Amino acid sequence: MGTESGSDPESSSNGWSRARGLVVKTLVLIGGALLIKRLTKSTTRRDHARVVSRSLTGEKFTRDQASRDPENYFNIRMLSCPAAEMVDGSEVLYLEQAFWRTPQKPFRQRLYMVKPCPKELKCDVEVSSYAIRDAEEYKNFCDRSKDQRPLPEEVIGDIGEHLTTIHLNCCDRGKRCLYEGSTSPGGFPNSWNGASYCTSDLAILKNNEIHLCDRGFDENRNQVWGPKEGPYEFKPATSSSINENLSALNILYQSSIEKPIQGSLILQD
């Protein structure tokens, strides 16, 4: 009997199946490698600066903290929004603080400049605060429509005296915060209420909460203003934080009008 010529159809089919399987596996491996590379791509300092800017922006209150410890903390409203952008990409934020019952009367107004840390420094984000040359013109800046605000070029022109600079680093894994940092050990010059210099500590938490602690010290390193029990804890606004009427805080607020406020960094100007 003679043998049949040509290949076995079943063997050929198995060969193609194996080839397709190898192709699929290769594509999966390549795709997985690309995905891992994308996920593990290092975040740049500019990316960190954007996150910090977004975290600082918005309406936040110290309501919970004031409820827990009304002797040492007031319910403060902090409101911040983008105001301009510098040529180098640094973002300028307008920030004001006011008693929660009188948001239209801020007692503190600042311009904050947020940018990546210089390469020579071991930090991720640099946050600097500045006085405003004509602060009256900026009251309730973020509450106004954009056509009622000073123009970005006007904002840049109104950046006044440099007050503080905080260098932030990413927080270690397992901590509640995203970023934390402080001013240099010697702080910055400050003469309010007998101070010789001031320091600032800032932490940005994962829930968009901001912890801020500004303190003033005299020449003998005695604290003369600022919170002594820990930083102010600013939490994002909620309907209850805006609308709930806290009688205890109302009484505290009224009494604060009649006597000097002690121990609050927030009120330092």
Tab-separated table of C-alpha atoms in Angstrom, residues 1-261:
chain	number	residue	atom	x	y	z
A	1	MET	CA	0.000	0.000	0.000
A	2	GLY	CA	1.294	3.500	-0.766
A	3	THR	CA	1.485	6.315	1.862
A	4	GLU	CA	-0.723	9.469	1.652
A	5	SER	CA	1.043	12.664	0.599
A	6	GLY	CA	0.581	16.090	2.372
A	7	SER	CA	0.372	17.129	6.053
A	8	ASP	CA	-2.007	15.822	8.667
A	9	PRO	CA	-4.926	18.349	9.036
A	10	GLU	CA	-5.220	17.640	12.764
A	11	SER	CA	-1.484	18.171	13.343
A	12	SER	CA	-1.608	21.450	11.389
A	13	SER	CA	-4.541	22.682	13.418
A	14	ASN	CA	-2.736	21.932	16.684
A	15	GLY	CA	0.291	23.818	15.420
A	16	TRP	CA	-1.731	26.923	14.661
A	17	SER	CA	-3.413	26.712	18.064
A	18	ARG	CA	-0.047	26.594	19.805
A	19	ALA	CA	1.188	29.526	17.730
A	20	ARG	CA	-1.866	31.586	18.566
A	21	GLY	CA	-1.443	30.711	22.209
A	22	LEU	CA	2.165	31.917	22.165
A	23	VAL	CA	1.147	35.146	20.456
A	24	VAL	CA	-1.558	35.809	23.043
A	25	LYS	CA	0.809	35.082	25.923
A	26	THR	CA	3.424	37.383	24.427
A	27	LEU	CA	0.910	40.192	24.022
A	28	VAL	CA	-0.287	39.712	27.591
A	29	LEU	CA	3.270	39.850	28.916
A	30	ILE	CA	4.084	42.967	26.882
A	31	GLY	CA	0.847	44.662	27.932
A	32	GLY	CA	1.459	43.778	31.559
A	33	ALA	CA	4.987	45.136	31.413
A	34	LEU	CA	3.768	48.393	29.896
A	35	LEU	CA	1.035	48.703	32.544
A	36	ILE	CA	3.496	48.083	35.380
A	37	LYS	CA	5.884	50.610	33.873
A	38	ARG	CA	3.077	53.152	33.681
A	39	LEU	CA	1.903	52.495	37.224
A	40	THR	CA	5.397	52.635	38.677
A	41	LYS	CA	6.448	55.736	36.749
A	42	SER	CA	7.910	58.171	39.241
A	43	THR	CA	5.785	61.191	40.073
A	44	THR	CA	7.521	64.471	39.326
A	45	ARG	CA	7.786	67.379	41.724
A	46	ARG	CA	5.489	69.367	39.452
A	47	ASP	CA	2.867	66.626	39.863
A	48	HIS	CA	3.241	66.933	43.639
A	49	ALA	CA	2.851	70.717	43.404
A	50	ARG	CA	-0.441	70.291	41.523
A	51	VAL	CA	-1.754	67.944	44.215
A	52	VAL	CA	-0.821	70.400	46.970
A	53	SER	CA	-2.499	73.294	45.124
A	54	ARG	CA	-5.707	71.303	44.715
A	55	SER	CA	-5.639	70.270	48.368
A	56	LEU	CA	-5.233	73.844	49.598
A	57	THR	CA	-8.061	75.056	47.359
A	58	GLY	CA	-11.643	75.169	48.609
A	59	GLU	CA	-13.664	75.992	51.716
A	60	LYS	CA	-12.608	74.410	55.016
A	61	PHE	CA	-13.616	74.820	58.665
A	62	THR	CA	-12.203	74.043	62.124
A	63	ARG	CA	-15.711	73.320	63.427
A	64	ASP	CA	-15.022	69.829	64.815
A	65	GLN	CA	-11.919	70.967	66.643
A	66	ALA	CA	-13.673	74.024	68.094
A	67	SER	CA	-16.512	71.787	69.312
A	68	ARG	CA	-14.058	69.468	71.080
A	69	ASP	CA	-11.895	72.195	72.596
A	70	PRO	CA	-13.613	75.612	72.566
A	71	GLU	CA	-11.160	76.985	75.119
A	72	ASN	CA	-8.234	76.757	72.719
A	73	TYR	CA	-9.721	76.804	69.210
A	74	PHE	CA	-12.223	78.903	67.288
A	75	ASN	CA	-14.402	77.783	64.398
A	76	ILE	CA	-12.521	79.394	61.530
A	77	ARG	CA	-13.471	79.409	57.890
A	78	MET	CA	-10.573	79.141	55.442
A	79	LEU	CA	-11.283	79.773	51.776
A	80	SER	CA	-8.762	79.514	48.959
A	81	CYS	CA	-8.857	79.528	45.166
A	82	PRO	CA	-6.501	79.936	42.177
A	83	ALA	CA	-5.673	83.578	41.473
A	84	ALA	CA	-2.849	83.570	38.913
A	85	GLU	CA	-0.031	81.563	37.370
A	86	MET	CA	3.570	82.685	37.185
A	87	VAL	CA	5.746	82.406	34.075
A	88	ASP	CA	7.597	79.443	35.571
A	89	GLY	CA	4.328	77.569	36.173
A	90	SER	CA	4.075	78.352	39.890
A	91	GLU	CA	0.449	78.657	40.976
A	92	VAL	CA	-0.683	81.649	43.024
A	93	LEU	CA	-3.598	81.033	45.397
A	94	TYR	CA	-5.623	83.620	47.260
A	95	LEU	CA	-6.396	82.544	50.836
A	96	GLU	CA	-8.454	84.204	53.539
A	97	GLN	CA	-9.586	83.251	57.028
A	98	ALA	CA	-12.616	84.525	58.913
A	99	PHE	CA	-14.883	83.596	61.809
A	100	TRP	CA	-17.467	81.159	60.489
A	101	ARG	CA	-20.334	83.507	61.368
A	102	THR	CA	-18.816	86.490	59.547
A	103	PRO	CA	-17.194	85.094	56.385
A	104	GLN	CA	-17.558	88.475	54.671
A	105	LYS	CA	-15.079	89.983	57.164
A	106	PRO	CA	-11.796	88.099	56.825
A	107	PHE	CA	-9.159	88.883	59.447
A	108	ARG	CA	-6.354	87.267	57.477
A	109	GLN	CA	-5.605	87.548	53.760
A	110	ARG	CA	-2.638	86.054	51.963
A	111	LEU	CA	-1.313	85.086	48.558
A	112	TYR	CA	0.258	81.635	48.499
A	113	MET	CA	2.734	80.573	45.826
A	114	VAL	CA	2.957	76.813	45.249
A	115	LYS	CA	5.748	75.354	43.119
A	116	PRO	CA	8.070	72.349	42.874
A	117	CYS	CA	11.092	72.440	45.168
A	118	PRO	CA	14.377	73.435	43.513
A	119	LYS	CA	16.492	70.435	42.519
A	120	GLU	CA	19.178	71.253	45.067
A	121	LEU	CA	16.722	70.931	47.980
A	122	LYS	CA	15.561	67.640	49.492
A	123	CYS	CA	11.843	68.372	49.333
A	124	ASP	CA	8.951	67.951	46.912
A	125	VAL	CA	6.877	71.150	47.108
A	126	GLU	CA	7.594	74.705	48.201
A	127	VAL	CA	4.726	76.787	49.630
A	128	SER	CA	5.424	80.480	50.245
A	129	SER	CA	3.062	83.050	51.757
A	130	TYR	CA	2.992	86.752	50.890
A	131	ALA	CA	1.205	89.838	52.118
A	132	ILE	CA	-1.152	91.590	49.670
A	133	ARG	CA	-0.388	95.197	48.747
A	134	ASP	CA	-4.049	96.246	48.640
A	135	ALA	CA	-5.769	93.595	50.725
A	136	GLU	CA	-9.071	95.500	50.873
A	137	GLU	CA	-9.536	94.964	47.132
A	138	TYR	CA	-9.291	91.192	47.626
A	139	LYS	CA	-11.869	90.637	50.351
A	140	ASN	CA	-14.143	87.704	49.443
A	141	PHE	CA	-12.106	87.179	46.255
A	142	CYS	CA	-13.130	83.523	45.895
A	143	ASP	CA	-16.826	84.254	46.519
A	144	ARG	CA	-16.970	86.668	43.579
A	145	SER	CA	-17.563	85.801	39.940
A	146	LYS	CA	-14.351	85.802	37.905
A	147	ASP	CA	-15.259	89.026	36.095
A	148	GLN	CA	-15.481	90.774	39.490
A	149	ARG	CA	-12.008	89.709	40.650
A	150	PRO	CA	-8.657	91.417	40.069
A	151	LEU	CA	-7.068	90.126	36.859
A	152	PRO	CA	-4.212	87.582	37.102
A	153	GLU	CA	-1.649	90.197	36.053
A	154	GLU	CA	-2.991	92.512	38.769
A	155	VAL	CA	-2.704	89.717	41.320
A	156	ILE	CA	0.955	89.167	40.416
A	157	GLY	CA	1.569	92.901	40.740
A	158	ASP	CA	-0.034	92.904	44.193
A	159	ILE	CA	2.251	90.223	45.651
A	160	GLY	CA	3.745	92.007	48.641
A	161	GLU	CA	6.176	91.186	51.411
A	162	HIS	CA	7.419	87.620	51.637
A	163	LEU	CA	6.301	86.152	54.963
A	164	THR	CA	7.149	82.436	55.177
A	165	THR	CA	8.235	79.457	53.097
A	166	ILE	CA	7.375	75.858	53.948
A	167	HIS	CA	9.095	72.883	52.308
A	168	LEU	CA	6.844	69.837	51.997
A	169	ASN	CA	7.788	66.199	51.539
A	170	CYS	CA	5.639	63.182	50.748
A	171	CYS	CA	4.587	61.392	53.919
A	172	ASP	CA	5.853	57.905	54.668
A	173	ARG	CA	3.529	54.999	53.958
A	174	GLY	CA	1.124	54.251	56.761
A	175	LYS	CA	0.728	57.867	57.876
A	176	ARG	CA	-2.553	59.766	57.536
A	177	CYS	CA	-0.959	62.601	55.624
A	178	LEU	CA	0.009	63.005	51.983
A	179	TYR	CA	2.506	65.819	52.568
A	180	GLU	CA	4.041	67.463	55.594
A	181	GLY	CA	6.687	70.055	56.226
A	182	SER	CA	7.722	73.186	58.052
A	183	THR	CA	9.740	76.358	57.818
A	184	SER	CA	13.484	76.301	58.394
A	185	PRO	CA	14.524	75.930	62.076
A	186	GLY	CA	15.187	79.649	62.483
A	187	GLY	CA	11.794	80.590	61.072
A	188	PHE	CA	11.130	84.006	59.540
A	189	PRO	CA	11.195	87.539	60.985
A	190	ASN	CA	7.989	88.570	62.735
A	191	SER	CA	7.274	91.401	65.167
A	192	TRP	CA	3.621	90.856	66.038
A	193	ASN	CA	2.747	90.752	69.763
A	194	GLY	CA	6.376	90.876	70.881
A	195	ALA	CA	7.612	88.156	68.569
A	196	SER	CA	11.071	88.084	67.075
A	197	TYR	CA	10.430	85.289	64.587
A	198	CYS	CA	7.701	82.863	63.545
A	199	THR	CA	7.504	79.256	62.378
A	200	SER	CA	4.914	77.371	60.342
A	201	ASP	CA	4.022	73.684	60.102
A	202	LEU	CA	1.722	72.337	57.412
A	203	ALA	CA	0.275	68.870	56.810
A	204	ILE	CA	-2.043	67.823	53.992
A	205	LEU	CA	-4.118	64.751	54.794
A	206	LYS	CA	-5.599	62.158	52.469
A	207	ASN	CA	-9.163	63.354	53.078
A	208	ASN	CA	-8.287	66.862	51.847
A	209	GLU	CA	-7.919	68.041	55.437
A	210	ILE	CA	-5.329	70.714	56.215
A	211	HIS	CA	-3.429	70.973	59.504
A	212	LEU	CA	-1.793	74.363	59.990
A	213	CYS	CA	0.247	75.635	62.913
A	214	ASP	CA	1.832	79.107	62.881
A	215	ARG	CA	3.573	80.276	66.044
A	216	GLY	CA	5.534	83.342	67.128
A	217	PHE	CA	8.523	83.392	69.499
A	218	ASP	CA	10.454	86.135	71.233
A	219	GLU	CA	14.224	86.512	71.375
A	220	ASN	CA	14.382	84.051	74.254
A	221	ARG	CA	12.441	81.444	72.263
A	222	ASN	CA	9.331	81.847	74.400
A	223	GLN	CA	6.115	81.359	72.457
A	224	VAL	CA	4.146	84.628	72.375
A	225	TRP	CA	1.378	83.761	69.932
A	226	GLY	CA	-0.077	80.773	68.140
A	227	PRO	CA	-1.776	77.552	69.246
A	228	LYS	CA	-0.075	75.660	72.070
A	229	GLU	CA	-2.188	72.510	71.982
A	230	GLY	CA	-1.475	71.547	68.380
A	231	PRO	CA	-2.282	72.728	64.848
A	232	TYR	CA	-5.602	74.058	63.598
A	233	GLU	CA	-7.445	71.262	61.771
A	234	PHE	CA	-9.261	72.560	58.700
A	235	LYS	CA	-11.732	70.067	57.255
A	236	PRO	CA	-13.582	70.410	53.924
A	237	ALA	CA	-16.921	72.189	54.177
A	238	THR	CA	-20.118	70.209	54.600
A	239	SER	CA	-23.712	71.366	54.770
A	240	SER	CA	-23.749	70.827	58.537
A	241	SER	CA	-20.587	72.870	59.051
A	242	ILE	CA	-22.203	75.779	57.279
A	243	ASN	CA	-25.788	75.606	58.521
A	244	GLU	CA	-25.688	74.099	61.991
A	245	ASN	CA	-26.115	76.633	64.743
A	246	LEU	CA	-23.752	75.849	67.618
A	247	SER	CA	-24.919	77.879	70.604
A	248	ALA	CA	-21.730	77.299	72.579
A	249	LEU	CA	-19.645	78.720	69.763
A	250	ASN	CA	-21.992	81.639	69.373
A	251	ILE	CA	-21.389	82.581	73.004
A	252	LEU	CA	-17.666	82.094	72.580
A	253	TYR	CA	-17.622	84.256	69.475
A	254	GLN	CA	-19.499	87.077	71.183
A	255	SER	CA	-17.145	86.992	74.164
A	256	SER	CA	-14.114	87.073	71.873
A	257	ILE	CA	-15.221	90.470	70.572
A	258	GLU	CA	-14.963	91.945	74.064
A	259	LYS	CA	-11.563	90.561	75.024
A	260	PRO	CA	-8.225	89.954	73.285
A	261	ILE	CA	-7.870	86.567	71.675
